[in-house]
């Protein structure tokens, strides 16, 4: 069984000094020594105080263990009032336990005396003395507990608050009810017997703060009624704030702690762990939980450990306030992280669970934000009003976090680890103070998040919350299969890529976006060089299909092309380091001569035309170009030949026909007549004419309304605009409604372009 498969840590206290990882032992030993040396002729009550989860039960277990060490160790009684449901049961159980403890002590004492008598051959007196004494003690405790119960019941009938008050305010009535022998007399007899004990009885009352307010009062009244039993020391374990609040509620008094002080004679606070003890304890448990990940010598393990150390020191300092928090955090990781370990980043999951310990609302906000960010990354839009409302919600949550007060900067800085969240500093009206301001949903390259399976990865974030892949994501195994196909079976890689390009994710965008996300950025360097040609061939085959499936985004661009451009540039840069020039040129002839994505390939050509200064302003530096000039000429020759071979039937599958005409003209200005002739050839039938004009339309947005005008400035370079208008007008009245509707649409687009 691996550490990750081990059972969960129950919220149980430690049982032995060997389990003490927070240094409670010395303090517990001192408390035990004080109890041993304490003179208790009239009994004593000690309070062990600490907040929930601070380790009170563990501490008293260590005290109890230390008390058992010497020869004259006291008898230990563990009294658990929260398991008993009635006042009568409380009394009987407590008295039964004290009786048993007294008899255990007394039996030992009598046995010692018996050995002395054995030497004098007085056997009968030994057994009769022990039996009689046992019977006497049991009888005294039994009668006293029964009478005390009756006193409490009578007090209720008399309208008195409790047994103690009954004995003071209604003593005569109580004694008449109980008989001639008073409670005080029977109590005195018990006290006399307890004084004879040579060892103490220590009664531990744990988890007093688990009780309901009325139950707390009953237990404390019970302790108060028997607090003056000689040689009996009570150790009450509780959270002072909770007990005080419960007493105020039950007794209808303003200050419950004053009632507590009447009973508890001295208190001791559970030692608070030193600054790094809890974090060190948490880090140790994590290393036991995931040794394979966090104890390796490789660079990956070292990087994980560094990030984990940062998370534990920052969020751990805020979240791990008690030993119980450590146990809860480790259990949360064992439950949430272990089933999906291969699909997550451990430091990010640790961060998320530590956030959850502090604020369930902040945890839920993070989940909601990542859902929105993934949708936006996939092409969805988020309104400014939506961003503003979400930011207001975040600020409200941050304001409510304990310990933040007015200084929220550390928490806000931590949130910038999530993608798309940025901060800036804004000077206040007084020009003195500076306020930190967050912004949400910025555009961000998430390739590093995806590569590391980070919380901010649109491909992985749902594993952190619901153990499932996000909708539209490409699974790690599917991505690995694509890389393997690209290396060993390019045809299979092309087929896999084309299927992704032709399918839509839940946001209505091409599913190939998920694959491109995994290939961008630093992930380029992880691609085996043998797989690069197969990946490039896949891009050259499928990117036009992906663009047509996705449609244009802001500013009329095909955003999926932009990501494909980055992938192409990064992979080609690596090929320049590993392939000969002749091999690269051969691959370019294949990509640009045979690839079906003519529209996307044309975009690469146009970008390089500008980068080399063939058209436009000054050329870019050589290190900012994708191709050498010789490589660019190979690309251009392949595409120009394909432009010459374009047929009207090809146009519906070609995004952005205007781009093709511009690339042709800009690379080869002397070819303008050839270009116009090709345009005339395409327009030889109505279908080709209409498809060409549709491909020439641009994009614009006015007051949030998107339209696709047909600009005369674009048409006039290659066609006679007046002839175009006349032909469209003639087609408006044809019988074929699809042709007529397309003509009307294009006339309106032409008028919109003319108005600019």
Coordinates of C-alpha atoms in Angstrom, one line a residue, residues 346-714:
X346 CA 0.1 19.1 -6.4
X347 CA 1.2 22.6 -5.2
X348 CA -1.9 24.1 -6.8
X349 CA -4.2 21.5 -5.2
X350 CA -2.5 22.2 -1.9
X351 CA -3.1 26.0 -2.4
X352 CA -6.8 25.4 -3.3
X353 CA -7.5 23.2 -0.2
X354 CA -5.8 25.7 2.1
X355 CA -8.0 28.4 0.6
X356 CA -11.0 26.2 1.2
X357 CA -10.0 25.8 4.9
X358 CA -10.1 29.6 5.3
X359 CA -13.2 30.4 3.3
X360 CA -15.7 28.2 1.5
X361 CA -16.9 31.3 -0.3
X362 CA -13.5 32.2 -1.7
X363 CA -13.0 28.6 -2.8
X364 CA -16.4 28.7 -4.7
X365 CA -15.5 32.0 -6.2
X366 CA -12.2 30.6 -7.5
X367 CA -14.1 27.7 -9.1
X368 CA -16.6 30.0 -10.7
X369 CA -13.9 32.3 -12.0
X370 CA -12.0 29.5 -13.6
X371 CA -15.2 28.2 -15.3
X372 CA -15.7 31.7 -16.7
X373 CA -12.0 32.1 -17.7
X374 CA -12.0 28.7 -19.5
X375 CA -15.2 29.7 -21.4
X376 CA -13.6 33.0 -22.4
X377 CA -10.5 31.3 -23.5
X378 CA -12.6 29.1 -25.7
X379 CA -14.2 32.1 -27.3
X380 CA -17.1 33.1 -25.1
X381 CA -17.5 36.8 -24.2
X382 CA -18.0 38.2 -20.7
X383 CA -19.6 41.6 -20.5
X384 CA -18.1 44.5 -18.6
X385 CA -21.1 44.4 -16.2
X386 CA -20.4 40.7 -15.5
X387 CA -16.7 41.4 -14.7
X388 CA -17.7 44.3 -12.5
X389 CA -20.2 42.2 -10.5
X390 CA -17.7 39.4 -10.1
X391 CA -15.1 41.8 -8.9
X392 CA -17.5 43.2 -6.3
X393 CA -18.3 39.7 -5.1
X394 CA -14.6 39.0 -4.7
X395 CA -14.0 42.2 -2.8
X396 CA -16.9 41.3 -0.5
X397 CA -15.4 37.9 0.2
X398 CA -11.9 39.4 0.9
X399 CA -13.4 41.9 3.3
X400 CA -15.0 39.1 5.3
X401 CA -11.8 37.0 5.7
X402 CA -10.5 36.9 9.2
X403 CA -7.1 38.6 9.7
X404 CA -7.3 40.6 6.5
X405 CA -8.6 43.9 8.0
X406 CA -7.8 46.7 5.7
X407 CA -4.6 45.2 4.3
X408 CA -5.8 42.8 1.6
X409 CA -2.8 43.0 -0.6
X410 CA -1.2 39.6 0.3
X411 CA -4.5 37.8 -0.5
X412 CA -4.9 39.8 -3.7
X413 CA -1.4 39.0 -4.8
X414 CA -2.0 35.3 -4.2
X415 CA -5.0 35.4 -6.5
X416 CA -2.8 36.7 -9.4
X417 CA -1.4 33.2 -9.6
X418 CA -4.7 32.5 -11.4
X419 CA -4.7 33.3 -15.2
X420 CA -6.2 36.5 -16.4
X421 CA -6.1 38.2 -13.0
X422 CA -3.9 41.3 -12.8
X423 CA -3.4 44.1 -10.4
X424 CA -2.5 47.7 -10.5
X425 CA -1.9 50.4 -8.0
X426 CA -4.3 53.4 -7.9
X427 CA -3.5 56.5 -6.0
X428 CA -6.4 57.7 -3.7
X429 CA -7.9 61.2 -3.7
X430 CA -5.7 62.3 -0.9
X431 CA -2.7 61.6 -3.1
X432 CA -1.0 59.8 -0.2
X433 CA -2.5 56.3 0.0
X434 CA -2.2 53.8 -2.8
X435 CA -4.9 51.2 -3.3
X436 CA -4.3 47.9 -5.0
X437 CA -6.9 47.2 -7.8
X438 CA -7.6 43.8 -9.4
X439 CA -8.8 43.2 -12.9
X440 CA -10.3 40.0 -14.2
X441 CA -10.4 38.0 -17.4
X442 CA -7.4 39.5 -19.1
X443 CA -6.1 37.7 -22.2
X444 CA -3.3 35.4 -21.2
X445 CA -1.1 32.7 -22.8
X446 CA -2.1 29.6 -20.8
X447 CA 0.3 27.2 -22.5
X448 CA 2.5 27.0 -19.3
X449 CA -0.6 26.4 -17.2
X450 CA -1.7 23.6 -19.5
X451 CA 1.8 22.1 -19.7
X452 CA 2.0 21.9 -16.0
X453 CA -1.6 20.7 -15.5
X454 CA -2.0 23.8 -13.3
X455 CA -5.2 25.0 -11.6
X456 CA -5.5 27.8 -14.3
X457 CA -5.3 25.4 -17.2
X458 CA -8.6 25.3 -19.2
X459 CA -7.7 21.7 -20.0
X460 CA -7.3 20.6 -16.3
X461 CA -9.1 22.9 -13.9
X462 CA -12.2 20.8 -13.4
X463 CA -10.1 17.9 -12.1
X464 CA -9.4 20.0 -9.1
X465 CA -13.1 20.4 -8.2
X466 CA -15.0 17.5 -9.7
X467 CA -12.5 14.8 -10.8
X468 CA -13.5 15.2 -14.5
X469 CA -12.0 16.8 -17.5
X470 CA -13.5 20.2 -18.7
X471 CA -15.9 19.9 -21.5
X472 CA -14.1 20.4 -24.8
X473 CA -10.7 19.5 -23.3
X474 CA -8.3 17.1 -24.9
X475 CA -7.2 14.5 -22.5
X476 CA -3.5 14.0 -21.7
X477 CA -3.6 10.6 -23.3
X478 CA -5.2 11.9 -26.4
X479 CA -2.6 14.6 -26.7
X480 CA 0.2 12.0 -26.2
X481 CA -1.4 9.8 -28.9
X482 CA -1.4 12.8 -31.3
X483 CA 2.3 13.4 -30.7
X484 CA 3.1 9.8 -31.1
X485 CA 1.1 9.6 -34.4
X486 CA 2.9 12.7 -35.7
X487 CA 6.2 11.0 -35.1
X488 CA 5.4 7.6 -36.4
X489 CA 2.3 7.8 -38.5
X490 CA 1.6 11.4 -39.9
X491 CA -1.5 10.2 -41.8
X492 CA -3.1 9.2 -38.5
X493 CA -2.1 12.5 -37.0
X494 CA -3.7 14.4 -39.9
X495 CA -6.9 12.4 -39.4
X496 CA -7.0 13.0 -35.7
X497 CA -6.3 16.7 -36.2
X498 CA -8.9 17.1 -38.9
X499 CA -11.6 15.4 -36.8
X500 CA -10.8 17.9 -34.0
X501 CA -10.9 20.8 -36.4
X502 CA -14.3 19.8 -37.7
X503 CA -15.9 19.3 -34.3
X504 CA -17.1 22.1 -31.9
X505 CA -16.6 22.5 -28.2
X506 CA -19.4 23.5 -25.9
X507 CA -18.7 27.2 -26.6
X508 CA -19.2 26.6 -30.3
X509 CA -15.6 26.9 -31.3
X510 CA -13.3 24.4 -33.0
X511 CA -12.1 21.6 -30.7
X512 CA -8.7 21.9 -32.3
X513 CA -8.1 24.9 -30.0
X514 CA -7.5 22.6 -27.1
X515 CA -4.7 20.9 -29.0
X516 CA -3.1 24.2 -30.0
X517 CA -3.2 25.3 -26.4
X518 CA -1.1 22.3 -25.5
X519 CA 1.4 23.0 -28.2
X520 CA 2.0 26.7 -27.6
X521 CA 4.7 28.4 -25.5
X522 CA 7.2 26.3 -23.6
X523 CA 5.5 23.1 -24.6
X524 CA 7.1 23.6 -28.1
X525 CA 10.4 22.5 -26.6
X526 CA 8.9 19.3 -25.3
X527 CA 7.8 18.1 -28.8
X528 CA 10.1 15.4 -30.1
X529 CA 11.9 16.7 -33.2
X530 CA 10.8 13.6 -35.1
X531 CA 7.1 14.6 -34.6
X532 CA 7.5 18.2 -35.9
X533 CA 6.9 17.5 -39.6
X534 CA 3.8 15.5 -38.8
X535 CA 2.4 18.3 -36.7
X536 CA 3.0 20.9 -39.4
X537 CA 1.4 18.7 -42.0
X538 CA -1.7 18.4 -39.7
X539 CA -1.9 22.2 -39.4
X540 CA -1.6 22.7 -43.1
X541 CA -4.4 20.2 -43.7
X542 CA -7.0 21.3 -41.1
X543 CA -6.7 25.0 -40.1
X544 CA -9.1 26.3 -42.7
X545 CA -11.8 23.9 -41.5
X546 CA -11.1 25.0 -37.9
X547 CA -11.5 28.7 -38.9
X548 CA -14.8 28.1 -40.8
X549 CA -16.1 26.1 -37.9
X550 CA -15.1 28.8 -35.4
X551 CA -15.9 31.9 -37.3
X552 CA -14.3 35.3 -36.9
X553 CA -13.7 36.8 -33.5
X554 CA -13.0 40.4 -32.4
X555 CA -11.6 42.7 -35.2
X556 CA -12.7 40.1 -37.7
X557 CA -9.8 37.8 -37.1
X558 CA -9.8 34.0 -36.9
X559 CA -8.3 33.7 -33.4
X560 CA -7.7 30.0 -33.9
X561 CA -5.3 31.0 -36.7
X562 CA -3.3 33.2 -34.4
X563 CA -2.6 30.3 -32.1
X564 CA -1.7 28.1 -35.0
X565 CA 0.7 30.8 -36.2
X566 CA 2.5 30.7 -32.9
X567 CA 2.8 26.9 -33.0
X568 CA 4.1 27.0 -36.6
X569 CA 6.7 29.6 -35.8
X570 CA 7.9 27.8 -32.7
X571 CA 8.1 24.4 -34.4
X572 CA 9.8 25.8 -37.5
X573 CA 12.4 27.5 -35.4
X574 CA 13.3 24.1 -33.9
X575 CA 13.5 22.6 -37.4
X576 CA 16.0 25.2 -38.4
X577 CA 18.2 23.8 -35.6
X578 CA 17.8 20.1 -36.5
X579 CA 17.2 19.9 -40.3
X580 CA 19.2 20.7 -43.3
X581 CA 18.1 23.5 -45.6
X582 CA 17.3 21.1 -48.4
X583 CA 15.1 19.0 -46.0
X584 CA 13.3 22.2 -44.9
X585 CA 12.6 23.3 -48.4
X586 CA 11.2 19.9 -49.3
X587 CA 8.9 20.1 -46.3
X588 CA 7.8 23.6 -47.3
X589 CA 6.9 22.3 -50.8
X590 CA 4.8 19.7 -49.2
X591 CA 3.1 22.0 -46.7
X592 CA 2.4 25.0 -49.0
X593 CA 2.0 22.9 -52.2
X594 CA -0.4 20.2 -50.9
X595 CA -2.0 21.5 -47.7
X596 CA -5.7 22.1 -48.0
X597 CA -5.7 25.1 -45.5
X598 CA -4.8 27.6 -48.3
X599 CA -6.4 30.5 -46.3
X600 CA -4.2 29.9 -43.2
X601 CA -1.1 29.2 -45.2
X602 CA -1.7 32.5 -47.1
X603 CA -1.8 34.3 -43.8
X604 CA 1.7 33.0 -43.0
X605 CA 2.9 34.1 -46.5
X606 CA 1.5 37.6 -46.0
X607 CA 3.1 38.0 -42.6
X608 CA 6.5 37.1 -44.1
X609 CA 6.0 39.4 -47.1
X610 CA 5.8 42.3 -44.6
X611 CA 8.5 40.9 -42.3
X612 CA 11.0 40.8 -45.2
X613 CA 10.0 44.3 -46.4
X614 CA 8.8 43.0 -49.8
X615 CA 5.7 45.1 -49.2
X616 CA 4.9 47.7 -46.5
X617 CA 7.3 49.5 -44.2
X618 CA 10.8 48.6 -43.2
X619 CA 11.6 44.9 -42.8
X620 CA 11.8 43.3 -39.4
X621 CA 15.0 42.1 -37.8
X622 CA 16.1 38.7 -39.1
X623 CA 15.4 37.0 -35.7
X624 CA 11.8 38.1 -36.0
X625 CA 11.2 36.4 -39.3
X626 CA 10.0 32.8 -39.7
X627 CA 11.7 32.0 -43.0
X628 CA 14.9 32.9 -44.7
X629 CA 14.4 34.7 -48.0
X630 CA 15.1 31.5 -49.9
X631 CA 12.5 29.6 -47.8
X632 CA 10.0 32.5 -48.4
X633 CA 10.5 32.2 -52.2
X634 CA 9.7 28.5 -52.0
X635 CA 6.6 29.2 -50.0
X636 CA 5.4 31.9 -52.4
X637 CA 6.1 29.9 -55.5
X638 CA 4.0 27.0 -54.2
X639 CA 1.0 29.2 -53.2
X640 CA 1.0 31.5 -56.3
X641 CA 0.8 28.4 -58.4
X642 CA -2.2 27.2 -56.4
X643 CA -3.8 30.6 -56.7
X644 CA -3.6 30.3 -60.4
X645 CA -5.3 26.9 -60.2
X646 CA -8.1 28.1 -58.0
X647 CA -11.6 27.2 -59.3
X648 CA -14.9 28.8 -58.3
X649 CA -15.9 25.5 -56.5
X650 CA -12.9 26.0 -54.2
X651 CA -14.0 29.3 -52.8
X652 CA -16.6 28.2 -50.2
X653 CA -13.9 26.3 -48.4
X654 CA -11.5 29.2 -48.5
X655 CA -11.7 31.7 -45.6
X656 CA -10.9 35.3 -46.5
X657 CA -10.5 35.4 -50.3
X658 CA -9.3 39.0 -50.1
X659 CA -6.2 37.8 -48.3
X660 CA -5.3 35.5 -51.2
X661 CA -5.6 38.3 -53.7
X662 CA -3.6 40.7 -51.6
X663 CA -0.8 38.2 -50.9
X664 CA -0.6 37.5 -54.7
X665 CA -0.4 41.1 -55.6
X666 CA 2.0 42.2 -52.8
X667 CA 4.5 39.4 -53.5
X668 CA 4.3 39.8 -57.2
X669 CA 3.1 43.4 -58.1
X670 CA 3.6 42.7 -61.8
X671 CA 1.0 40.0 -61.7
X672 CA -2.0 42.3 -61.4
X673 CA -3.3 41.6 -64.8
X674 CA -3.0 37.9 -64.2
X675 CA -4.9 38.3 -60.9
X676 CA -7.7 40.2 -62.6
X677 CA -8.0 37.6 -65.2
X678 CA -8.3 34.9 -62.5
X679 CA -11.0 37.0 -60.8
X680 CA -12.9 37.2 -64.2
X681 CA -12.5 33.4 -64.6
X682 CA -14.0 32.8 -61.1
X683 CA -16.9 35.1 -61.8
X684 CA -17.7 33.3 -65.0
X685 CA -20.8 31.9 -63.3
X686 CA -23.2 33.4 -60.7
X687 CA -22.1 30.9 -57.9
X688 CA -18.4 31.8 -58.3
X689 CA -19.2 35.5 -58.5
X690 CA -21.3 35.5 -55.3
X691 CA -18.8 33.3 -53.4
X692 CA -15.9 35.5 -54.4
X693 CA -17.7 38.6 -53.1
X694 CA -18.6 36.8 -49.9
X695 CA -15.0 36.0 -49.4
X696 CA -14.0 39.6 -49.9
X697 CA -16.2 40.9 -47.1
X698 CA -14.5 42.6 -44.1
X699 CA -15.6 42.9 -40.5
X700 CA -16.6 45.7 -38.3
X701 CA -18.4 46.3 -34.9
X702 CA -20.5 49.4 -34.2
X703 CA -22.0 49.9 -30.7
X704 CA -21.5 46.2 -30.1
X705 CA -23.2 45.2 -33.3
X706 CA -21.1 43.1 -35.7
X707 CA -21.5 43.4 -39.5
X708 CA -19.5 42.3 -42.6
X709 CA -19.3 45.2 -45.1
X710 CA -18.0 44.8 -48.6
X711 CA -15.6 47.7 -49.1
X712 CA -15.4 49.3 -52.5
X713 CA -11.7 50.0 -51.8
X714 CA -11.1 46.3 -51.7

